[in-house]
Each structure stands twice: as C-alpha cells, then as structure tokens.
CSV table of C-alpha atoms in Angstrom, one decimal:
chain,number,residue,atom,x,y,z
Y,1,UNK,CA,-14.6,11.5,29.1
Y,2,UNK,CA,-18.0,9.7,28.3
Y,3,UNK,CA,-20.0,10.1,25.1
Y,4,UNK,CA,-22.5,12.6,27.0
Y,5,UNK,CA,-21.2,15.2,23.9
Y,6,UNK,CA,-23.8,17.5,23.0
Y,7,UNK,CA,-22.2,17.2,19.6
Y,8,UNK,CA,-25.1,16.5,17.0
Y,9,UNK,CA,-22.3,15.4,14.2
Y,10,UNK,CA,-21.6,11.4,13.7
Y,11,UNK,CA,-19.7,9.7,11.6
Y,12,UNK,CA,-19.7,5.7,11.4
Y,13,UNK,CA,-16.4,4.0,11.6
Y,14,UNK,CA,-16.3,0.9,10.1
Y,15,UNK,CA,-13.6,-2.3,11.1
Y,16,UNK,CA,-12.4,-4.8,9.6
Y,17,UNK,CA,-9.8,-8.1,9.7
Y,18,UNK,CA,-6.8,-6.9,11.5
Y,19,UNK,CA,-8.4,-3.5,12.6
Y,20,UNK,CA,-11.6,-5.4,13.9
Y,21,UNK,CA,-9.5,-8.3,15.9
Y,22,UNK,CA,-7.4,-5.4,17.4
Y,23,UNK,CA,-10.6,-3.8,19.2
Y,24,UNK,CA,-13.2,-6.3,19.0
Y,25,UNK,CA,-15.6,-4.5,17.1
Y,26,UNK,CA,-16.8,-3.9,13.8
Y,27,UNK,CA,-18.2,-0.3,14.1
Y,28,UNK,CA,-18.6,2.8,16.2
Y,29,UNK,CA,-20.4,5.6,16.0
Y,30,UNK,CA,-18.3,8.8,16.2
Y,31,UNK,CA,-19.0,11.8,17.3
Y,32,UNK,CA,-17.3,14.4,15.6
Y,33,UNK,CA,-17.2,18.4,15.3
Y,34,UNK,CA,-20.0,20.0,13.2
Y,35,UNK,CA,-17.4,21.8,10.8
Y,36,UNK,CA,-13.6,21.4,10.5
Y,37,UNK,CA,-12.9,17.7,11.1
Y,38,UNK,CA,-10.7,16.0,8.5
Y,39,UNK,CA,-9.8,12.7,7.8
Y,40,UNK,CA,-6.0,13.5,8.7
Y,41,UNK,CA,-7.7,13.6,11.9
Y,42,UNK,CA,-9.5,10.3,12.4
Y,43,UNK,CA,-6.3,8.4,13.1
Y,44,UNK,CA,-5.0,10.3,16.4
Y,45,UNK,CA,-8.9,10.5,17.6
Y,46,UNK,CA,-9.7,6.7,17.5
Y,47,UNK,CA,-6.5,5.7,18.7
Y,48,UNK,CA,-7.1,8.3,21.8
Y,49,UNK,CA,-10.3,6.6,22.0
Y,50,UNK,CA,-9.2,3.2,22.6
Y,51,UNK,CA,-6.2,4.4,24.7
Y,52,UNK,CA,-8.4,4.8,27.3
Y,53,UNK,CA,-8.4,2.1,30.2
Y,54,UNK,CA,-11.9,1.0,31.1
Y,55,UNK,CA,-13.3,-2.6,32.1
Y,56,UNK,CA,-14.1,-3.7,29.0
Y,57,UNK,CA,-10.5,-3.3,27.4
Y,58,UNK,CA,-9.7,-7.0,27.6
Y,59,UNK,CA,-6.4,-7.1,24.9
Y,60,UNK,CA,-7.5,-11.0,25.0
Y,61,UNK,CA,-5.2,-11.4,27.8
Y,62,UNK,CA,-7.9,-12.2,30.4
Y,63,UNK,CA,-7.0,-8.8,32.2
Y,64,UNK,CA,-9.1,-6.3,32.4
Y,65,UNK,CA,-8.4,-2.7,32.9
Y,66,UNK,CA,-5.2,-1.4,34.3
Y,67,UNK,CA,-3.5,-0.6,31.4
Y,68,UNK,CA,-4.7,-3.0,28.6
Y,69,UNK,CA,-6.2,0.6,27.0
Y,70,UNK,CA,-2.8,2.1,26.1
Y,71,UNK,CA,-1.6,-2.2,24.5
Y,72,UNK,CA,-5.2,-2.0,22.5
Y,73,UNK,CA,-4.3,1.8,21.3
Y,74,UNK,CA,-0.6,1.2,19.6
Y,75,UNK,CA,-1.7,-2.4,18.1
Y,76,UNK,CA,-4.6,0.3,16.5
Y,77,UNK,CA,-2.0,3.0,16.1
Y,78,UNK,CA,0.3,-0.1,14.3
Y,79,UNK,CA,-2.5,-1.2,12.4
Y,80,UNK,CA,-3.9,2.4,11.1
Y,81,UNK,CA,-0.6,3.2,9.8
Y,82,UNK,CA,-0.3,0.0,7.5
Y,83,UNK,CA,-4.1,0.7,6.2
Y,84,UNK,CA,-5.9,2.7,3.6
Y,85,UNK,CA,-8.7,4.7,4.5
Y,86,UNK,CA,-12.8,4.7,2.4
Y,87,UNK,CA,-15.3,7.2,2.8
Y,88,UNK,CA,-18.5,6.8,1.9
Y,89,UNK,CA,-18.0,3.8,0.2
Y,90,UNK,CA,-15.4,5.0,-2.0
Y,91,UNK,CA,-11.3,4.8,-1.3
Y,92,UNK,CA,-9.2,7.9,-0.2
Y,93,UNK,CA,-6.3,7.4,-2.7
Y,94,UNK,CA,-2.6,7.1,-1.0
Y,95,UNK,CA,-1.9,10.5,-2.7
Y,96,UNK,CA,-4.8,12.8,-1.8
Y,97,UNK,CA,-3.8,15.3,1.1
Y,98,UNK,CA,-6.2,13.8,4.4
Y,99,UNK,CA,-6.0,17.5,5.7
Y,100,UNK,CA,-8.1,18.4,2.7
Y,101,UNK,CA,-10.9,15.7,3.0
Y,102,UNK,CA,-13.8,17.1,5.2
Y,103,UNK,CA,-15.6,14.3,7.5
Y,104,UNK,CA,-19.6,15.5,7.6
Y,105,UNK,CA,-22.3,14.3,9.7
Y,106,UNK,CA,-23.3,10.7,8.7
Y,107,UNK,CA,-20.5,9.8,6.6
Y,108,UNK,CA,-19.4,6.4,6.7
Y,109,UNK,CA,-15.6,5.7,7.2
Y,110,UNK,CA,-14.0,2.3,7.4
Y,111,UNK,CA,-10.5,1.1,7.9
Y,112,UNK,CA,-9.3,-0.8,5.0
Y,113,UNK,CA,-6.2,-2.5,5.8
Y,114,UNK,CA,-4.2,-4.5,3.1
Y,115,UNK,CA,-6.5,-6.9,1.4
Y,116,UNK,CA,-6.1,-10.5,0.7
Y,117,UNK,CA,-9.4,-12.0,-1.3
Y,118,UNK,CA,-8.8,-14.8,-3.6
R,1,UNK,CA,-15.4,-14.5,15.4
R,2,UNK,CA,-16.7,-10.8,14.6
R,3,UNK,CA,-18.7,-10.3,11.5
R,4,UNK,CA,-18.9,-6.9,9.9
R,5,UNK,CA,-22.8,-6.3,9.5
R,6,UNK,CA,-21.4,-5.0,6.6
R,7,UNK,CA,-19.5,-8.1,5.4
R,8,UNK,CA,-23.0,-9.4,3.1
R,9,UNK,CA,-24.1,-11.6,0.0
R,10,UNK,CA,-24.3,-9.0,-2.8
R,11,UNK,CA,-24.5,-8.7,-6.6
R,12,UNK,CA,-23.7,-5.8,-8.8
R,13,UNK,CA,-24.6,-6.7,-12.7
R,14,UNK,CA,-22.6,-4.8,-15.6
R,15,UNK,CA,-23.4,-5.3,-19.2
R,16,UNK,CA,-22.0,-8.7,-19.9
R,17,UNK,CA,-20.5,-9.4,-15.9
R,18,UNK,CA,-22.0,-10.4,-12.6
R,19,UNK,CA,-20.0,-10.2,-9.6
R,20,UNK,CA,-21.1,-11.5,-6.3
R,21,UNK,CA,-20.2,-11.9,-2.6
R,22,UNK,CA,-21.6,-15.0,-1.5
R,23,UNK,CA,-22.3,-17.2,1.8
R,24,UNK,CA,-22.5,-20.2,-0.5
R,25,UNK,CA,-21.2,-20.3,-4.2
R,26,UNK,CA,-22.7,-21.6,-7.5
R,27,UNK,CA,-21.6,-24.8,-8.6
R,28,UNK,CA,-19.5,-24.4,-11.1
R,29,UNK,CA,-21.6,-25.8,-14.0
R,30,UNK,CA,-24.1,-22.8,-13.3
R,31,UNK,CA,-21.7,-20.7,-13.7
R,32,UNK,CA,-20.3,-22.2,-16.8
R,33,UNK,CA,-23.9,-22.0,-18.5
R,34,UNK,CA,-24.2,-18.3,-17.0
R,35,UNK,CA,-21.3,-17.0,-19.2
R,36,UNK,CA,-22.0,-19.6,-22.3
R,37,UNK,CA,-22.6,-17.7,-25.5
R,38,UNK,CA,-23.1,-19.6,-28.8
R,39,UNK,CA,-20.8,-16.5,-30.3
R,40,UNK,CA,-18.0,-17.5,-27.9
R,41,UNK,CA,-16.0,-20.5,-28.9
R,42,UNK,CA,-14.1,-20.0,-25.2
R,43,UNK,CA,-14.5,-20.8,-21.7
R,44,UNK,CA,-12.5,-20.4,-19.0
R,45,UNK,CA,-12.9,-20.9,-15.5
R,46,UNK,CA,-10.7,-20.6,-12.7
R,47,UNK,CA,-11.6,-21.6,-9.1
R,48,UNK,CA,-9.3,-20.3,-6.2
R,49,UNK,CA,-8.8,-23.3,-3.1
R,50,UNK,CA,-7.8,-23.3,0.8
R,51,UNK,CA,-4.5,-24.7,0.3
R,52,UNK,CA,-3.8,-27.1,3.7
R,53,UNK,CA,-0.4,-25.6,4.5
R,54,UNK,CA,1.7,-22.7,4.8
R,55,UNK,CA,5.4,-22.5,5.7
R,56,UNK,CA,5.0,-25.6,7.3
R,57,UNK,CA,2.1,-25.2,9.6
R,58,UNK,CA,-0.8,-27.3,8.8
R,59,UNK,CA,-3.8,-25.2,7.2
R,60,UNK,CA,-7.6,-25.8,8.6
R,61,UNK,CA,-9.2,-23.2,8.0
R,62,UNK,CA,-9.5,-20.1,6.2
R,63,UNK,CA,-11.9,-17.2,6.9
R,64,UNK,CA,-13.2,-14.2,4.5
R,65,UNK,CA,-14.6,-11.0,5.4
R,66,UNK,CA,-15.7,-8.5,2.7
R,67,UNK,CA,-16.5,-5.0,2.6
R,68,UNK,CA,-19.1,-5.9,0.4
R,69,UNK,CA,-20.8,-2.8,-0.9
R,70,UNK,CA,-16.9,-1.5,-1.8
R,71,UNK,CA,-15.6,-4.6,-2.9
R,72,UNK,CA,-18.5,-4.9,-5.5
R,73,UNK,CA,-17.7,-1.3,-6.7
R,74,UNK,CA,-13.8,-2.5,-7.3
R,75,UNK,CA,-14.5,-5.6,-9.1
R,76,UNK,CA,-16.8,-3.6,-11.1
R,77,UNK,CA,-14.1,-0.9,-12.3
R,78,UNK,CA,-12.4,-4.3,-12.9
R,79,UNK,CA,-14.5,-6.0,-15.5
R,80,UNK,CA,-14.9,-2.0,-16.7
R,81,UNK,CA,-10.7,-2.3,-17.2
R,82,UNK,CA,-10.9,-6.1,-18.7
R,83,UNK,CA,-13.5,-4.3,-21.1
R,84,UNK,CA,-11.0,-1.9,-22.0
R,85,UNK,CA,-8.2,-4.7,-23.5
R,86,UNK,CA,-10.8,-7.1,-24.6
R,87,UNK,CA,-13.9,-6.2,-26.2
R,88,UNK,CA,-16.3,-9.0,-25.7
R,89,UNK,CA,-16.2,-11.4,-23.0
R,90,UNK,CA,-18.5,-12.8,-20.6
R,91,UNK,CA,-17.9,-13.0,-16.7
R,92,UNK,CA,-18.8,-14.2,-13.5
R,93,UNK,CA,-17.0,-13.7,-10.9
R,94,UNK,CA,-18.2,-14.8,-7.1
R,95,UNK,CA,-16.2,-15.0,-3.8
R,96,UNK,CA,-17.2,-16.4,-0.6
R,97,UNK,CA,-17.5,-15.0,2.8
R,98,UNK,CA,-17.2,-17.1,5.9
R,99,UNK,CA,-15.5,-20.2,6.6
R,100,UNK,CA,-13.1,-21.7,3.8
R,101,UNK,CA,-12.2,-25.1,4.6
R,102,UNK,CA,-9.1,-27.0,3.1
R,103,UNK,CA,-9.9,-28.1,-0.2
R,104,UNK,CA,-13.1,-25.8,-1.2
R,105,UNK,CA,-13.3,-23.1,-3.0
R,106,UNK,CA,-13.4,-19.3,-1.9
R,107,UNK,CA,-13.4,-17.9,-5.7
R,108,UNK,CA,-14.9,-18.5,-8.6
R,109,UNK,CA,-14.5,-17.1,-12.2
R,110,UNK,CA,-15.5,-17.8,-15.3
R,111,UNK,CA,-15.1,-15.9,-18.6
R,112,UNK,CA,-16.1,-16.5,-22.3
R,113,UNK,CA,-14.9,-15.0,-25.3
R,114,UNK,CA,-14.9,-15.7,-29.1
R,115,UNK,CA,-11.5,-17.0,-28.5
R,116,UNK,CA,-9.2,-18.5,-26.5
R,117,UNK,CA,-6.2,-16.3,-26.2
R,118,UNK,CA,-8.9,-13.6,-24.7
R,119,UNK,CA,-10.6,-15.6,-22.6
R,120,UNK,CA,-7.3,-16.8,-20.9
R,121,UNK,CA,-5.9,-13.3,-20.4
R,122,UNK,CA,-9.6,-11.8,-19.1
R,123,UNK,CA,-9.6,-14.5,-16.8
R,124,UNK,CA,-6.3,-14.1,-15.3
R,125,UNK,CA,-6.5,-10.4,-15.1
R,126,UNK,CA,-9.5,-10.5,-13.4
R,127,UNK,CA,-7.9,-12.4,-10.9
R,128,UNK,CA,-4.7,-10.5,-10.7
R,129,UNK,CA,-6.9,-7.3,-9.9
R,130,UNK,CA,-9.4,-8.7,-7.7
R,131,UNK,CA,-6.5,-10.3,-5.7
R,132,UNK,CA,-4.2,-6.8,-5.4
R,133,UNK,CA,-7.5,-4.3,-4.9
R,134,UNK,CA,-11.1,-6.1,-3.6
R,135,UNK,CA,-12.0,-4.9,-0.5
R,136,UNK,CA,-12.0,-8.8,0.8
R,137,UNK,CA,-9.9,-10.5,3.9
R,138,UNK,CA,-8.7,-13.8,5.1
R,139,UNK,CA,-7.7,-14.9,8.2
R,140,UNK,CA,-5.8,-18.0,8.4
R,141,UNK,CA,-6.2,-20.6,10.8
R,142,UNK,CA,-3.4,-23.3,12.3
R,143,UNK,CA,-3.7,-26.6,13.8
R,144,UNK,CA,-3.0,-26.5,17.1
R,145,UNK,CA,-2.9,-22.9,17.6
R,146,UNK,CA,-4.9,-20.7,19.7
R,147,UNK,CA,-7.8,-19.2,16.9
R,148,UNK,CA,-8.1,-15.9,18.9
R,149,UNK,CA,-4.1,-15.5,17.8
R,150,UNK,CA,-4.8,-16.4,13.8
R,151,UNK,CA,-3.5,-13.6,11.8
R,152,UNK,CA,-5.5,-11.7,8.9
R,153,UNK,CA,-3.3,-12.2,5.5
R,154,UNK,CA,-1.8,-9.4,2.7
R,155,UNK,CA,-1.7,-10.4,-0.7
R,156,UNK,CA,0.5,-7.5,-0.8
C-alpha cells in the first residue's frame, strides 16, 4: 500500500493544532480519484491512512511500529469528528451535505478544529 | 513544535480596517495613530494578555498557530459585519503567531469612531467574533509538565 498510485489527482491536506500534534505533520499530499471523490470521504481515507503501522508511527511514546498506527488513527478519527472542514481556503458550513462537495485535483483542504485566537 | 508553512505574517486592508497576522506586533501607540481620525472623537483599544494560570496550574507559555490566509478572510467578513451596525469606524486589528509569554500580548485592537458608545461596541464585537470564528489556535503550556503533552485550547 505505498504511494506508487498512478493516480494523477492530488489534493493538499492541511493540519493544524490538535490535528497536527496527533500526526506530526502539517500537510500531505493526497492522492485522490480523478472524478467522484467527496469531502464526506476525506475523513475515513486519512484516518485509514494513518492507521497503518510503519516505523515512523511514533504516538510519542518512544515505540515504534507494532501497533502505534491504529492509537495515531482513532486520536485522528477523535479529532476529525470534533472539527470543521475548509476547502480552498473557504469553510464547508456544518449544514452543507459533504456527499455533495466534489474534491478536484489541486484543491487545498485543511482540518480546522475548534478555534481559540484571542 | 510543528509550524504550519501556512501559519504566516499577513495583511488584508478593507476600506477603513487593517487586519494582520503577525510574528511581532505594533506597539500600541502605532496603532493608536493608525486608526486616529480628527472626525473621530473616540478611541478604543483593547489588548488581549497570556494570563499565568489556569485552574490552578501555573501558565508559562502560550503558543498561536493561524491559518492565516483563512483567518484574514474571517476577520475581514468581520469588520464587513461591524460595518453593518456601525457606519464609521476605524480598525486595526493584529494577532500574533508564535510564542505568547505570560504577561504580553497576543491581540491587539483598536477602533475609532465619532463616538464613544460606537467605538466601545465595534471594539468588543470585533473581539467577540474574532474569538468564536478566526481560523487561529493556542496551545497552552504548564510548569512542570511534559510540552509534547500541552493541549491545543476551544474558545468554544
């Protein structure tokens, strides 16, 4: 399961606070279908993503591998649930239908979870 | 500690407004003569602190990320809605990214109007909505705890 896709579609995922601590990044690039991938989508396929076990999966725990993937996908799981969604710079309101909003090549996504400026 | 690459200094100018993202803000007496208008008989400024507590744990830090090409765009429909109640005002509003340390400020906002009553209520809503929608985080850091366990905060 290794990003040798020979899918030519990206989108950009962007992380923040809570969402950013959880993995350890700040963005990905994602590849995604051509046609037919929506944003009610996103949530299952990054947290898949990160489910994974593989060497570099350190939950901060100092362990590596062996089953620090499945931890690092529910605290994402956890986190996407409690967080509001942007696309292209501009926010997905809590009452638009996610099965409706089409991701496209090159979009830029980012997890915005609940705010706290000031 | 992660940065965003896209957690940047930014400005976005409306007629009358100027909000920015900063690493370092204005003193506040530039931003007083920014706003000054010899029409307006009102200033107000409010400037937002790292307290050094919460529930009992001893503050040291706090720690901002933005989201800043978003966050720019939402404190622009925010001045937009201010405009909306109040007619003519003034503002500047700038927030800091990066470390917050007890005692210095992380937000800035000043607003003139021809009176006071306005310039009072712009001010605080612009606060109010820049609190409850900005795309803008802090993480807050304890004495004596582990940093890599400090918890991002909700205003919610």
């Amino acid at each position: 399961m290794s990003s040798t896709s020979t899918s030519t579609a990206h989108i950009t995922v962007l992380y923040f606070a809570a969402a950013s601590t959880t993995l350890g990044i700040t963005e990905e690039k994602i590849p995604i279908p051509e046609k037919g991938f929506y944003l009610s989508q996103l949530k299952d396929l990054l947290v898949e993503r990160h489910s994974r076990d593989n060497p570099s999966n350190d939950n901060g725990s100092g362990k590596k591998g062996g089953g620090g993937g499945k931890k690092i996908g529910e605290a994402l799981r956890k986190v996407l649930d409690s967080s509001q969604w942007s696309v292209d710079a501009e926010m997905v309101d809590d009452d638009e239908d996610l099965t409706k909003v089409e991701l496209g090549d090159g979009v830029e996504v980012a997890v915005i979870c609940p705010v706290s400026g000031g | 500690m992660l940065s965003p690459g896209s957690s940047v200094e930014g400005t976005l100018e409306l007629p009358g407004a100027i909000c920015s993202i900063k690493n370092t803000l204005d003193p506040i007496e530039n931003t007083i003569e920014q706003v000054s208008d010899d029409r307006f008989g009102a200033v107000v400024t409010f400037i937002g602190t790292t307290r050094n507590s919460f529930q009992g744990k001893v503050v040291t830090k706090l720690e901002y990320q933005a989201y800043t090409k978003l966050a720019l765009k939402t404190m622009a429909t925010i001045i937009t809605e201010a405009r909306n109640q109040t007619a003519e005002f003034q503002a500047v509003v700038q927030h800091k990214i990066g470390v917050v340390g007890v005692g210095e400020p992380s937000i800035v906002i000043a607003v003139s109007s021809p009176h006071r009553k306005e310039a009072f209520h712009t001010c605080e809503f612009i606060l109010e909505e820049v609190k409850r929608k900005v795309q803008i985080w802090k993480r807050e850091y304890y004495e004596g705890e582990d940093e890599r366990q400090a918890e991002w905060k909700s205003n919610v």
